[in-house]
Amino acid sequence: MNLKRRSAAPALLALIAAGSLVVAGCGSDPNAKPGGNGGGNAAGGPPANCGGKANLTAEGSSAQKNAIDVFIQSYQAQCSGQNLAYNPTGSGAGVKQFNAGLVDFGGSDSALKDAEVAAAQQRCQGNPAWNLPLVFGPVAIGYKLDGVTNLVLNGEVAAKIFNGQIKTWNDPAIAALNSGAQLPSTPINVVFRSDESGTTDNFQQYLTASSKGAWTQGAGKKFAGGVGSGAQGSAGVSQAVSGAAGSITYVELSYAQDNNISMAKLDSGSGPVELTPETVGKAIESAKVSGSGNDLKLDLKSVYGGNTAGAYPLLLATYEIVCSKGYDAPTAQAVKAFLTTAATNGQQQLPEAGYAPLPESFKQKLLTAIQAIG
């Protein structure tokens, strides 16, 4: 999964400028202090307690790499002389390196699995490791259909498209969701990720949760729909759809925008919802925390299968895997400072990178957990 943003997202930026999400300020804080205690914070929440270990290390999810780059810039602006080196080797490698004590925290597309919890606790000197969801990215169901730019889908119809039960664009099930639209009899060309992808896994989880049993193929990083043609990576699927009328795919927001692909509104039962920062923020707010205390492991099935009014349900979450306690004092201080910066000032530039900023209520949950790291 790659959420890289290669050009500005005007719709996202305009909505944020209009105040659709609580994200204040822009750029570095003029009151930031170079090192020591009390690095300034222009975006609300506690100030970063700069200092400690000068060169943090982290490894894992490639999905969040571009967001981490944004966070590093904010961290360096706020805490002079501090740095983080992030190696985007994939979620599995990130968890392994964290559990082996080779990096200060891990990045993962999913929370720690049951089989990984004991090793993480041992790495943290007998203390629990926490899953902190820091980066969220919306996924579009992108399509190209001449004369149709305002398509509405729901989980059931999307599932039947992506497993081949619905074969043409004027199918009655699609028409029922798009009253008045002139839907052609064009065959539907499904385009899927041919490589293993966290985007595919989350998309199939969405179909499983939202389709009322229409999707029986399960989840996983390989597309299981059994129809269509594959393309390599997010760039490949978006380019394939942009060049072929009648095509449909699932792809990260930035790629849909950059390739001028129309994006379907999703109706979870409370009316069609367009993909915007505000609607993604509502989905994040509606996500249930399945972890206990400050372990913020999420149950995204509550989002995928929910019907919260105004919430866009198809999104990805990536985690930072950290020790609740067990770091030496300099490392704990620096980890907390980096994550505090990332959750506050670092959120401001995320739309330009193709990610969704944290809504205020969720940000406060995250900051509470960060401040409790020992």
PDB file of N, CA and C in Angstrom, residues 215-281:
ATOM      1  N   TRP A 215     -20.073 -10.747  -0.248  1.00  0.00           N
ATOM      2  CA  TRP A 215     -18.641 -11.028  -0.428  1.00  0.00           C
ATOM      3  C   TRP A 215     -18.277 -12.193   0.488  1.00  0.00           C
ATOM      4  N   THR A 216     -17.966 -13.333  -0.119  1.00  0.00           N
ATOM      5  CA  THR A 216     -17.619 -14.536   0.644  1.00  0.00           C
ATOM      6  C   THR A 216     -16.171 -14.951   0.429  1.00  0.00           C
ATOM      7  N   GLN A 217     -15.412 -14.112  -0.271  1.00  0.00           N
ATOM      8  CA  GLN A 217     -14.041 -14.480  -0.638  1.00  0.00           C
ATOM      9  C   GLN A 217     -13.030 -14.221   0.478  1.00  0.00           C
ATOM     10  N   GLY A 218     -13.446 -13.544   1.523  1.00  0.00           N
ATOM     11  CA  GLY A 218     -12.540 -13.262   2.625  1.00  0.00           C
ATOM     12  C   GLY A 218     -11.633 -12.079   2.357  1.00  0.00           C
ATOM     13  N   ALA A 219     -10.673 -11.867   3.257  1.00  0.00           N
ATOM     14  CA  ALA A 219      -9.749 -10.742   3.153  1.00  0.00           C
ATOM     15  C   ALA A 219      -8.367 -11.265   2.762  1.00  0.00           C
ATOM     16  N   GLY A 220      -7.334 -10.526   3.115  1.00  0.00           N
ATOM     17  CA  GLY A 220      -5.980 -10.894   2.748  1.00  0.00           C
ATOM     18  C   GLY A 220      -5.382  -9.925   1.748  1.00  0.00           C
ATOM     19  N   LYS A 221      -4.072  -9.969   1.613  1.00  0.00           N
ATOM     20  CA  LYS A 221      -3.353  -9.006   0.783  1.00  0.00           C
ATOM     21  C   LYS A 221      -3.384  -9.335  -0.706  1.00  0.00           C
ATOM     22  N   LYS A 222      -3.878 -10.511  -1.065  1.00  0.00           N
ATOM     23  CA  LYS A 222      -4.065 -10.861  -2.475  1.00  0.00           C
ATOM     24  C   LYS A 222      -5.546 -10.730  -2.814  1.00  0.00           C
ATOM     25  N   PHE A 223      -5.844 -10.107  -3.950  1.00  0.00           N
ATOM     26  CA  PHE A 223      -7.228  -9.934  -4.365  1.00  0.00           C
ATOM     27  C   PHE A 223      -7.860 -11.298  -4.632  1.00  0.00           C
ATOM     28  N   ALA A 224      -9.052 -11.508  -4.056  1.00  0.00           N
ATOM     29  CA  ALA A 224      -9.683 -12.829  -4.110  1.00  0.00           C
ATOM     30  C   ALA A 224     -10.976 -12.834  -4.906  1.00  0.00           C
ATOM     31  N   GLY A 225     -11.285 -11.734  -5.611  1.00  0.00           N
ATOM     32  CA  GLY A 225     -12.563 -11.633  -6.292  1.00  0.00           C
ATOM     33  C   GLY A 225     -12.731 -12.557  -7.477  1.00  0.00           C
ATOM     34  N   GLY A 226     -11.640 -12.953  -8.098  1.00  0.00           N
ATOM     35  CA  GLY A 226     -11.720 -13.907  -9.185  1.00  0.00           C
ATOM     36  C   GLY A 226     -12.131 -13.330 -10.527  1.00  0.00           C
ATOM     37  N   VAL A 227     -12.207 -12.004 -10.645  1.00  0.00           N
ATOM     38  CA  VAL A 227     -12.564 -11.382 -11.922  1.00  0.00           C
ATOM     39  C   VAL A 227     -11.616 -10.224 -12.199  1.00  0.00           C
ATOM     40  N   GLY A 228     -11.638  -9.754 -13.446  1.00  0.00           N
ATOM     41  CA  GLY A 228     -10.906  -8.546 -13.778  1.00  0.00           C
ATOM     42  C   GLY A 228      -9.474  -8.788 -14.192  1.00  0.00           C
ATOM     43  N   SER A 229      -8.721  -7.685 -14.257  1.00  0.00           N
ATOM     44  CA  SER A 229      -7.320  -7.722 -14.659  1.00  0.00           C
ATOM     45  C   SER A 229      -6.477  -7.027 -13.606  1.00  0.00           C
ATOM     46  N   GLY A 230      -5.284  -7.535 -13.398  1.00  0.00           N
ATOM     47  CA  GLY A 230      -4.415  -6.986 -12.369  1.00  0.00           C
ATOM     48  C   GLY A 230      -3.466  -5.945 -12.913  1.00  0.00           C
ATOM     49  N   ALA A 231      -3.046  -5.042 -12.023  1.00  0.00           N
ATOM     50  CA  ALA A 231      -2.027  -4.045 -12.347  1.00  0.00           C
ATOM     51  C   ALA A 231      -1.144  -3.869 -11.125  1.00  0.00           C
ATOM     52  N   GLN A 232       0.104  -3.521 -11.357  1.00  0.00           N
ATOM     53  CA  GLN A 232       1.084  -3.433 -10.282  1.00  0.00           C
ATOM     54  C   GLN A 232       0.992  -2.105  -9.554  1.00  0.00           C
ATOM     55  N   GLY A 233       0.763  -2.163  -8.261  1.00  0.00           N
ATOM     56  CA  GLY A 233       0.825  -0.978  -7.418  1.00  0.00           C
ATOM     57  C   GLY A 233      -0.338  -0.033  -7.619  1.00  0.00           C
ATOM     58  N   SER A 234      -0.387   0.982  -6.755  1.00  0.00           N
ATOM     59  CA  SER A 234      -1.446   1.978  -6.824  1.00  0.00           C
ATOM     60  C   SER A 234      -1.368   2.776  -8.121  1.00  0.00           C
ATOM     61  N   ALA A 235      -0.160   3.087  -8.551  1.00  0.00           N
ATOM     62  CA  ALA A 235      -0.002   3.815  -9.807  1.00  0.00           C
ATOM     63  C   ALA A 235      -0.532   2.994 -10.971  1.00  0.00           C
ATOM     64  N   GLY A 236      -0.276   1.708 -10.955  1.00  0.00           N
ATOM     65  CA  GLY A 236      -0.703   0.850 -12.047  1.00  0.00           C
ATOM     66  C   GLY A 236      -2.209   0.749 -12.176  1.00  0.00           C
ATOM     67  N   VAL A 237      -2.914   0.551 -11.055  1.00  0.00           N
ATOM     68  CA  VAL A 237      -4.368   0.398 -11.154  1.00  0.00           C
ATOM     69  C   VAL A 237      -5.035   1.715 -11.522  1.00  0.00           C
ATOM     70  N   SER A 238      -4.537   2.810 -10.973  1.00  0.00           N
ATOM     71  CA  SER A 238      -5.170   4.101 -11.275  1.00  0.00           C
ATOM     72  C   SER A 238      -4.938   4.489 -12.725  1.00  0.00           C
ATOM     73  N   GLN A 239      -3.770   4.226 -13.247  1.00  0.00           N
ATOM     74  CA  GLN A 239      -3.499   4.535 -14.651  1.00  0.00           C
ATOM     75  C   GLN A 239      -4.309   3.637 -15.577  1.00  0.00           C
ATOM     76  N   ALA A 240      -4.479   2.381 -15.194  1.00  0.00           N
ATOM     77  CA  ALA A 240      -5.269   1.464 -16.013  1.00  0.00           C
ATOM     78  C   ALA A 240      -6.724   1.921 -16.107  1.00  0.00           C
ATOM     79  N   VAL A 241      -7.283   2.374 -14.984  1.00  0.00           N
ATOM     80  CA  VAL A 241      -8.667   2.834 -14.981  1.00  0.00           C
ATOM     81  C   VAL A 241      -8.808   4.140 -15.758  1.00  0.00           C
ATOM     82  N   SER A 242      -7.875   5.044 -15.584  1.00  0.00           N
ATOM     83  CA  SER A 242      -7.972   6.343 -16.260  1.00  0.00           C
ATOM     84  C   SER A 242      -7.916   6.209 -17.772  1.00  0.00           C
ATOM     85  N   GLY A 243      -7.336   5.115 -18.250  1.00  0.00           N
ATOM     86  CA  GLY A 243      -7.199   4.931 -19.690  1.00  0.00           C
ATOM     87  C   GLY A 243      -8.233   4.025 -20.319  1.00  0.00           C
ATOM     88  N   ALA A 244      -9.200   3.550 -19.535  1.00  0.00           N
ATOM     89  CA  ALA A 244     -10.159   2.593 -20.097  1.00  0.00           C
ATOM     90  C   ALA A 244     -11.555   2.848 -19.545  1.00  0.00           C
ATOM     91  N   ALA A 245     -12.444   3.384 -20.380  1.00  0.00           N
ATOM     92  CA  ALA A 245     -13.824   3.634 -19.961  1.00  0.00           C
ATOM     93  C   ALA A 245     -14.494   2.329 -19.544  1.00  0.00           C
ATOM     94  N   GLY A 246     -15.309   2.419 -18.511  1.00  0.00           N
ATOM     95  CA  GLY A 246     -16.005   1.254 -17.986  1.00  0.00           C
ATOM     96  C   GLY A 246     -15.248   0.539 -16.883  1.00  0.00           C
ATOM     97  N   SER A 247     -14.083   1.064 -16.492  1.00  0.00           N
ATOM     98  CA  SER A 247     -13.244   0.398 -15.501  1.00  0.00           C
ATOM     99  C   SER A 247     -13.533   0.894 -14.083  1.00  0.00           C
ATOM    100  N   ILE A 248     -13.172   0.064 -13.105  1.00  0.00           N
ATOM    101  CA  ILE A 248     -13.351   0.392 -11.694  1.00  0.00           C
ATOM    102  C   ILE A 248     -12.231  -0.263 -10.897  1.00  0.00           C
ATOM    103  N   THR A 249     -11.816   0.379  -9.811  1.00  0.00           N
ATOM    104  CA  THR A 249     -10.766  -0.160  -8.960  1.00  0.00           C
ATOM    105  C   THR A 249     -10.928   0.391  -7.553  1.00  0.00           C
ATOM    106  N   TYR A 250     -10.052  -0.015  -6.670  1.00  0.00           N
ATOM    107  CA  TYR A 250      -9.924   0.553  -5.326  1.00  0.00           C
ATOM    108  C   TYR A 250      -8.505   1.105  -5.217  1.00  0.00           C
ATOM    109  N   VAL A 251      -8.377   2.328  -4.740  1.00  0.00           N
ATOM    110  CA  VAL A 251      -7.055   2.951  -4.751  1.00  0.00           C
ATOM    111  C   VAL A 251      -7.021   4.098  -3.753  1.00  0.00           C
ATOM    112  N   GLU A 252      -5.851   4.405  -3.243  1.00  0.00           N
ATOM    113  CA  GLU A 252      -5.698   5.506  -2.316  1.00  0.00           C
ATOM    114  C   GLU A 252      -6.110   6.830  -2.968  1.00  0.00           C
ATOM    115  N   LEU A 253      -6.634   7.707  -2.147  1.00  0.00           N
ATOM    116  CA  LEU A 253      -7.199   8.967  -2.608  1.00  0.00           C
ATOM    117  C   LEU A 253      -6.288   9.735  -3.554  1.00  0.00           C
ATOM    118  N   SER A 254      -5.034   9.878  -3.193  1.00  0.00           N
ATOM    119  CA  SER A 254      -4.145  10.728  -3.978  1.00  0.00           C
ATOM    120  C   SER A 254      -3.995  10.237  -5.414  1.00  0.00           C
ATOM    121  N   TYR A 255      -3.967   8.932  -5.597  1.00  0.00           N
ATOM    122  CA  TYR A 255      -3.818   8.380  -6.946  1.00  0.00           C
ATOM    123  C   TYR A 255      -5.077   8.602  -7.774  1.00  0.00           C
ATOM    124  N   ALA A 256      -6.232   8.485  -7.142  1.00  0.00           N
ATOM    125  CA  ALA A 256      -7.482   8.768  -7.856  1.00  0.00           C
ATOM    126  C   ALA A 256      -7.513  10.225  -8.303  1.00  0.00           C
ATOM    127  N   GLN A 257      -7.096  11.126  -7.432  1.00  0.00           N
ATOM    128  CA  GLN A 257      -7.079  12.550  -7.779  1.00  0.00           C
ATOM    129  C   GLN A 257      -6.082  12.846  -8.892  1.00  0.00           C
ATOM    130  N   ASP A 258      -4.892  12.309  -8.773  1.00  0.00           N
ATOM    131  CA  ASP A 258      -3.847  12.632  -9.731  1.00  0.00           C
ATOM    132  C   ASP A 258      -4.142  12.096 -11.123  1.00  0.00           C
ATOM    133  N   ASN A 259      -4.957  11.034 -11.211  1.00  0.00           N
ATOM    134  CA  ASN A 259      -5.274  10.440 -12.504  1.00  0.00           C
ATOM    135  C   ASN A 259      -6.683  10.804 -12.986  1.00  0.00           C
ATOM    136  N   ASN A 260      -7.290  11.793 -12.302  1.00  0.00           N
ATOM    137  CA  ASN A 260      -8.611  12.299 -12.705  1.00  0.00           C
ATOM    138  C   ASN A 260      -9.658  11.193 -12.810  1.00  0.00           C
ATOM    139  N   ILE A 261      -9.611  10.288 -11.835  1.00  0.00           N
ATOM    140  CA  ILE A 261     -10.590   9.207 -11.771  1.00  0.00           C
ATOM    141  C   ILE A 261     -11.754   9.664 -10.905  1.00  0.00           C
ATOM    142  N   SER A 262     -12.975   9.434 -11.359  1.00  0.00           N
ATOM    143  CA  SER A 262     -14.137   9.732 -10.530  1.00  0.00           C
ATOM    144  C   SER A 262     -14.152   8.802  -9.319  1.00  0.00           C
ATOM    145  N   MET A 263     -14.709   9.285  -8.209  1.00  0.00           N
ATOM    146  CA  MET A 263     -14.749   8.501  -6.976  1.00  0.00           C
ATOM    147  C   MET A 263     -16.189   8.311  -6.529  1.00  0.00           C
ATOM    148  N   ALA A 264     -16.556   7.074  -6.268  1.00  0.00           N
ATOM    149  CA  ALA A 264     -17.930   6.769  -5.879  1.00  0.00           C
ATOM    150  C   ALA A 264     -18.229   7.272  -4.474  1.00  0.00           C
ATOM    151  N   LYS A 265     -19.449   7.747  -4.284  1.00  0.00           N
ATOM    152  CA  LYS A 265     -19.965   7.976  -2.949  1.00  0.00           C
ATOM    153  C   LYS A 265     -20.409   6.625  -2.389  1.00  0.00           C
ATOM    154  N   LEU A 266     -20.261   6.445  -1.082  1.00  0.00           N
ATOM    155  CA  LEU A 266     -20.632   5.181  -0.454  1.00  0.00           C
ATOM    156  C   LEU A 266     -21.818   5.386   0.474  1.00  0.00           C
ATOM    157  N   ASP A 267     -22.804   4.525   0.348  1.00  0.00           N
ATOM    158  CA  ASP A 267     -24.012   4.600   1.167  1.00  0.00           C
ATOM    159  C   ASP A 267     -24.046   3.392   2.100  1.00  0.00           C
ATOM    160  N   SER A 268     -23.825   3.653   3.380  1.00  0.00           N
ATOM    161  CA  SER A 268     -23.832   2.581   4.375  1.00  0.00           C
ATOM    162  C   SER A 268     -25.191   2.417   5.044  1.00  0.00           C
ATOM    163  N   GLY A 269     -26.181   3.122   4.538  1.00  0.00           N
ATOM    164  CA  GLY A 269     -27.516   3.040   5.095  1.00  0.00           C
ATOM    165  C   GLY A 269     -28.045   4.351   5.612  1.00  0.00           C
ATOM    166  N   SER A 270     -27.182   5.361   5.654  1.00  0.00           N
ATOM    167  CA  SER A 270     -27.581   6.685   6.128  1.00  0.00           C
ATOM    168  C   SER A 270     -27.465   7.737   5.029  1.00  0.00           C
ATOM    169  N   GLY A 271     -27.435   7.289   3.784  1.00  0.00           N
ATOM    170  CA  GLY A 271     -27.329   8.206   2.660  1.00  0.00           C
ATOM    171  C   GLY A 271     -25.938   8.210   2.056  1.00  0.00           C
ATOM    172  N   PRO A 272     -25.815   8.627   0.791  1.00  0.00           N
ATOM    173  CA  PRO A 272     -24.517   8.651   0.110  1.00  0.00           C
ATOM    174  C   PRO A 272     -23.538   9.614   0.786  1.00  0.00           C
ATOM    175  N   VAL A 273     -22.284   9.183   0.900  1.00  0.00           N
ATOM    176  CA  VAL A 273     -21.254   9.983   1.566  1.00  0.00           C
ATOM    177  C   VAL A 273     -20.063  10.145   0.626  1.00  0.00           C
ATOM    178  N   GLU A 274     -19.695  11.380   0.376  1.00  0.00           N
ATOM    179  CA  GLU A 274     -18.527  11.691  -0.450  1.00  0.00           C
ATOM    180  C   GLU A 274     -17.260  11.588   0.388  1.00  0.00           C
ATOM    181  N   LEU A 275     -16.154  11.252  -0.260  1.00  0.00           N
ATOM    182  CA  LEU A 275     -14.861  11.174   0.429  1.00  0.00           C
ATOM    183  C   LEU A 275     -14.307  12.590   0.611  1.00  0.00           C
ATOM    184  N   THR A 276     -14.283  13.074   1.843  1.00  0.00           N
ATOM    185  CA  THR A 276     -13.709  14.377   2.191  1.00  0.00           C
ATOM    186  C   THR A 276     -12.998  14.238   3.533  1.00  0.00           C
ATOM    187  N   PRO A 277     -12.165  15.195   3.926  1.00  0.00           N
ATOM    188  CA  PRO A 277     -11.548  15.126   5.255  1.00  0.00           C
ATOM    189  C   PRO A 277     -12.589  15.054   6.370  1.00  0.00           C
ATOM    190  N   GLU A 278     -13.679  15.782   6.209  1.00  0.00           N
ATOM    191  CA  GLU A 278     -14.707  15.790   7.250  1.00  0.00           C
ATOM    192  C   GLU A 278     -15.349  14.424   7.399  1.00  0.00           C
ATOM    193  N   THR A 279     -15.679  13.776   6.271  1.00  0.00           N
ATOM    194  CA  THR A 279     -16.363  12.489   6.360  1.00  0.00           C
ATOM    195  C   THR A 279     -15.421  11.378   6.813  1.00  0.00           C
ATOM    196  N   VAL A 280     -14.138  11.471   6.449  1.00  0.00           N
ATOM    197  CA  VAL A 280     -13.158  10.513   6.961  1.00  0.00           C
ATOM    198  C   VAL A 280     -12.958  10.728   8.455  1.00  0.00           C
ATOM    199  N   GLY A 281     -12.929  12.012   8.881  1.00  0.00           N
ATOM    200  CA  GLY A 281     -12.798  12.309  10.306  1.00  0.00           C
ATOM    201  C   GLY A 281     -13.931  11.714  11.119  1.00  0.00           C
TER     202      GLY A 281
END
